[in-house]
PDB file of C-alpha atoms in Angstrom:
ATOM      1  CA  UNK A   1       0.000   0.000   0.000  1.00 84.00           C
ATOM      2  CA  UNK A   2       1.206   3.517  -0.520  1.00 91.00           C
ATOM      3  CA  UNK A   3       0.594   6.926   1.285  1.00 95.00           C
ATOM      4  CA  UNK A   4       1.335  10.428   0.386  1.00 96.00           C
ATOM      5  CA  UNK A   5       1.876  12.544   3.637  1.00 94.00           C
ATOM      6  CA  UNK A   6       1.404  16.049   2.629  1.00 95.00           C
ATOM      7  CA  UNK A   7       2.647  19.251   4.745  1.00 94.00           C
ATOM      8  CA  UNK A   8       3.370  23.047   4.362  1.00 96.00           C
ATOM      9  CA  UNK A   9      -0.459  24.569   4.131  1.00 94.00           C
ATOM     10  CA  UNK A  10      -1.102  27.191   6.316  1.00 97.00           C
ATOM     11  CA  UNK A  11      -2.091  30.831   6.290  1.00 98.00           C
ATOM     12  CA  UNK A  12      -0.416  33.580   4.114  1.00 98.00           C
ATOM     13  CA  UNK A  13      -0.807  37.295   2.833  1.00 98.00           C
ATOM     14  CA  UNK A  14      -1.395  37.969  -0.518  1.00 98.00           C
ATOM     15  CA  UNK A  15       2.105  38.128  -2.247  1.00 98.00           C
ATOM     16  CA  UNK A  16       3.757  35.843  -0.116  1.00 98.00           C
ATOM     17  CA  UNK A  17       4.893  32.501  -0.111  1.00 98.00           C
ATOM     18  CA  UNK A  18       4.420  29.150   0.812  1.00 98.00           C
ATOM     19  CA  UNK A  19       6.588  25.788   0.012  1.00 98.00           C
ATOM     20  CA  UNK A  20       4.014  22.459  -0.052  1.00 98.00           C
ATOM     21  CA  UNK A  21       5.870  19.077   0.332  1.00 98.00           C
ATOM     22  CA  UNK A  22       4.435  15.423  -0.372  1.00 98.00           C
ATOM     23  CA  UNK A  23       6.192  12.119   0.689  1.00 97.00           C
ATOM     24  CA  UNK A  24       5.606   8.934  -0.697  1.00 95.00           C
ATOM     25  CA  UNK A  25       5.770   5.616   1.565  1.00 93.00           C
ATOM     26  CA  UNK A  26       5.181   2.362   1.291  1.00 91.00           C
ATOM     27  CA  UNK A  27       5.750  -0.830  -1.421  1.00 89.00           C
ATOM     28  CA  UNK A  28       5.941   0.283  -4.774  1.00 88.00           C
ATOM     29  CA  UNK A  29       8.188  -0.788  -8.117  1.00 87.00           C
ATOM     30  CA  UNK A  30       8.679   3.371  -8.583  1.00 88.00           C
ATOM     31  CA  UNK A  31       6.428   6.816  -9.022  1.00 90.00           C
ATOM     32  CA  UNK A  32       5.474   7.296 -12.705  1.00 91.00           C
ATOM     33  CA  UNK A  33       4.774  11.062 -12.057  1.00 95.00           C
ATOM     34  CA  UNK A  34       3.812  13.375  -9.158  1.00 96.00           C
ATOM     35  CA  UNK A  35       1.775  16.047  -9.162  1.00 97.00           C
ATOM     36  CA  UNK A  36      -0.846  18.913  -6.906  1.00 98.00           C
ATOM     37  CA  UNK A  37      -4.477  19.542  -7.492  1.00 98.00           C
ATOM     38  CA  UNK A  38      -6.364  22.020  -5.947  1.00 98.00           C
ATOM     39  CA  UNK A  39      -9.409  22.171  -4.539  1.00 97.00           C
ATOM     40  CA  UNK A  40     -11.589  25.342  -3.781  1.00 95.00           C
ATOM     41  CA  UNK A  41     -15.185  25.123  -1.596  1.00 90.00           C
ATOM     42  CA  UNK A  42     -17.622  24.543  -3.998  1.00 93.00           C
ATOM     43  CA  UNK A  43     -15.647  23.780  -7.125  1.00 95.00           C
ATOM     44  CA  UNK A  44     -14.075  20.930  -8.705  1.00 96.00           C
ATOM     45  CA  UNK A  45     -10.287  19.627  -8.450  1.00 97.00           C
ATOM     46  CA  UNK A  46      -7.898  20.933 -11.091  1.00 97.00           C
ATOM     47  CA  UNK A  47      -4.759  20.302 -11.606  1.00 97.00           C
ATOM     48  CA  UNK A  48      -1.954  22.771 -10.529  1.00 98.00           C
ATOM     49  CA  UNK A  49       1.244  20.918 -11.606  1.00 98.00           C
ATOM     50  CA  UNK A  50       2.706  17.623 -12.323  1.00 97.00           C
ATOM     51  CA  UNK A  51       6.311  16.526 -12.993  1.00 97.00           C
ATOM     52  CA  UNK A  52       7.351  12.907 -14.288  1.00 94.00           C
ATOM     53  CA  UNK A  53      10.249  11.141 -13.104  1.00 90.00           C
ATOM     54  CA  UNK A  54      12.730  12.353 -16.127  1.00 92.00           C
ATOM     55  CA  UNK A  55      11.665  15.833 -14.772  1.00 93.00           C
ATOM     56  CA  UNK A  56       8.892  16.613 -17.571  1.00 96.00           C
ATOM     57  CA  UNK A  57       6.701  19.339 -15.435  1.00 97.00           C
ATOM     58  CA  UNK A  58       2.696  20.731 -16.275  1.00 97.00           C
ATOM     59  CA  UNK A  59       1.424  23.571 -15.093  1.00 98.00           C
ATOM     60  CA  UNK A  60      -2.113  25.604 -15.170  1.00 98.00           C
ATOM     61  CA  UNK A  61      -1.986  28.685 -16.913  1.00 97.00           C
ATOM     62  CA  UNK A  62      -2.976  30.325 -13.511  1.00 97.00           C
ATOM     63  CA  UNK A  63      -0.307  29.136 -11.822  1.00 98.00           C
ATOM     64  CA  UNK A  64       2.477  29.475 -14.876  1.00 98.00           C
ATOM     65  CA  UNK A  65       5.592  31.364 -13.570  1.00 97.00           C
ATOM     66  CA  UNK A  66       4.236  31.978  -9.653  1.00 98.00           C
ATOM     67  CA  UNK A  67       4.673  28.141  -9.190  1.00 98.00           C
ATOM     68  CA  UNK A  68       7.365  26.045  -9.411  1.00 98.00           C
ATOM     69  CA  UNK A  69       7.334  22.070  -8.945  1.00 98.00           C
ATOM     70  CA  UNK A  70      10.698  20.332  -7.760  1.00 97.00           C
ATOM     71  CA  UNK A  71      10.733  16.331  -6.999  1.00 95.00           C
ATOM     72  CA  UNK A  72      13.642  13.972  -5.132  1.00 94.00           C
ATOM     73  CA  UNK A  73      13.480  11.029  -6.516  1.00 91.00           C
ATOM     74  CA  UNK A  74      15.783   9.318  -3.999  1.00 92.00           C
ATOM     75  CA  UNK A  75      13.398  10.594  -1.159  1.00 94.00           C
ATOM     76  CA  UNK A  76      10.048  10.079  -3.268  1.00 94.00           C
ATOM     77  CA  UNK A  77       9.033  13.795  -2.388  1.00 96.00           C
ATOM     78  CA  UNK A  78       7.017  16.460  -4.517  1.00 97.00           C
ATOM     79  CA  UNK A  79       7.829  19.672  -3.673  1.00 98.00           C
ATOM     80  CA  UNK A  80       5.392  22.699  -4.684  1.00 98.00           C
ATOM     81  CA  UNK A  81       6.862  26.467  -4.116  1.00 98.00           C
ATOM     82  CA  UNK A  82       4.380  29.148  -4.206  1.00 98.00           C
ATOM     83  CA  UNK A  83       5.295  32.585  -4.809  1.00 98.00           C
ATOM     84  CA  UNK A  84       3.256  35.980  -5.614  1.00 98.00           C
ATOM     85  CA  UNK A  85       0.252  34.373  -3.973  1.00 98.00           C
ATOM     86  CA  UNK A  86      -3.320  35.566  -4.477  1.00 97.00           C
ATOM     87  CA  UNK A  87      -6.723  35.365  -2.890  1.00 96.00           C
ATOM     88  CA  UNK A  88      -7.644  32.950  -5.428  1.00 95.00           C
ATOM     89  CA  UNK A  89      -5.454  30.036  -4.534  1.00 97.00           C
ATOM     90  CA  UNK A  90      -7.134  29.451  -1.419  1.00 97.00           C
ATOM     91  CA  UNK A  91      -7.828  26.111  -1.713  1.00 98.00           C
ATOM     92  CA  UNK A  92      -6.913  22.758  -0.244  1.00 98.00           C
ATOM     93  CA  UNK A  93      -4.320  21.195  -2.075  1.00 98.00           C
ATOM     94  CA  UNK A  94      -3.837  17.586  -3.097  1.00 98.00           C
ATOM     95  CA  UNK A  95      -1.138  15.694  -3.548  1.00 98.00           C
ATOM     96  CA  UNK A  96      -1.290  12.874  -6.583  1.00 97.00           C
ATOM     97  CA  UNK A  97       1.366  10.395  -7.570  1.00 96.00           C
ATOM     98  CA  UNK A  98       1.252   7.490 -10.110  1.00 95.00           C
ATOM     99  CA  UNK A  99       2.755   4.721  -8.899  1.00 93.00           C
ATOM    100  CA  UNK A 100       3.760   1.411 -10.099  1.00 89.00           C
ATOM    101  CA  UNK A 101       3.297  -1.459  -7.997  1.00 85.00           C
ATOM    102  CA  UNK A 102       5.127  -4.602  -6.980  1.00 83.00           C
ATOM    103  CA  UNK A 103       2.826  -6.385  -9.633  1.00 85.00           C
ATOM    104  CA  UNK A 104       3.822  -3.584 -12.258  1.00 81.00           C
ATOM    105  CA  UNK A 105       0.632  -2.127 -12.126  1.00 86.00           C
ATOM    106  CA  UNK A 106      -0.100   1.673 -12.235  1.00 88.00           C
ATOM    107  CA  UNK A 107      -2.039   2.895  -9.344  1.00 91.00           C
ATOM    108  CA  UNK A 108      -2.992   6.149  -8.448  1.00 94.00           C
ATOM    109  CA  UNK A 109      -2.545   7.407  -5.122  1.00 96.00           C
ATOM    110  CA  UNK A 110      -4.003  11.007  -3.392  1.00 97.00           C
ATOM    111  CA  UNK A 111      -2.654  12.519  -0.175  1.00 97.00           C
ATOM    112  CA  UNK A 112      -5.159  13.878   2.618  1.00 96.00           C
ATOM    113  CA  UNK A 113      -5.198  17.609   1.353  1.00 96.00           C
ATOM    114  CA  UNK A 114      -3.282  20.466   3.326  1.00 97.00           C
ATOM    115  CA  UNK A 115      -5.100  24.192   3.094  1.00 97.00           C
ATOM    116  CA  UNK A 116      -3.566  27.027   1.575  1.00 98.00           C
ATOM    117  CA  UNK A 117      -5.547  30.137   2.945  1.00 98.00           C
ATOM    118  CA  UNK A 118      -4.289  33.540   1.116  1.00 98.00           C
ATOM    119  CA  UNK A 119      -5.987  36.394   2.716  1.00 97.00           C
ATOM    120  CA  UNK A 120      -4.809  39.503   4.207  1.00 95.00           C
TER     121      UNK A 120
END
């Protein structure tokens, strides 16, 4: 079984920053690609950025030079830094990996969610 432990969330002021990390543990072959969704009250999940083990990264045109997504592959961590921040990405924010398994299977996998409150 695998787990993503997000941390990081927490409240900010408009124009600051914030640095979102995910872990992955557990019994897997190796992470495909790892990425962050967001989620604001009311509205759907979107993605926010992915990046794939040979360091291909995705990002939403909202988020498109504010946001930058890093990854360790020797400690299986996604790491999300947030700059310029705005009202608007309040949200809780999920962490996603694709794994494969010990079977070679791909699985996906979410985190728990951490909130990102930007508010002044």
């Amino acid at each position: 079984q695998v787990q993503l432990v997000e941390s990081g969330g927490g409240l900010v002021q408009p124009g600051g920053s914030l640095r979102l990390s995910c872990a992955a543990s557990g019994s897997f072959a190796s992470i495909f690609a790892m990425g962050w969704y967001l989620q604001a009250p009311g509205k759907q999940r979107d993605l926010v950025a992915w990046i794939t083990s040979a360091g291909t990264t995705n990002y939403a045109d909202s988020v498109k030079g504010r946001f930058t997504i890093s990854r360790d592959n020797a400690k299986n961590t996604v790491y999300l830094q947030m700059n310029s921040l705005k009202p608007e990405d309040t949200a809780v924010y999920y962490c996603n990996a694709v794994v494969v398994s010990t079977t070679l299977s791909d699985v996906e996998v979410w985190g728990q969610g951490t909130l990102v409150t930007v508010s002044s």
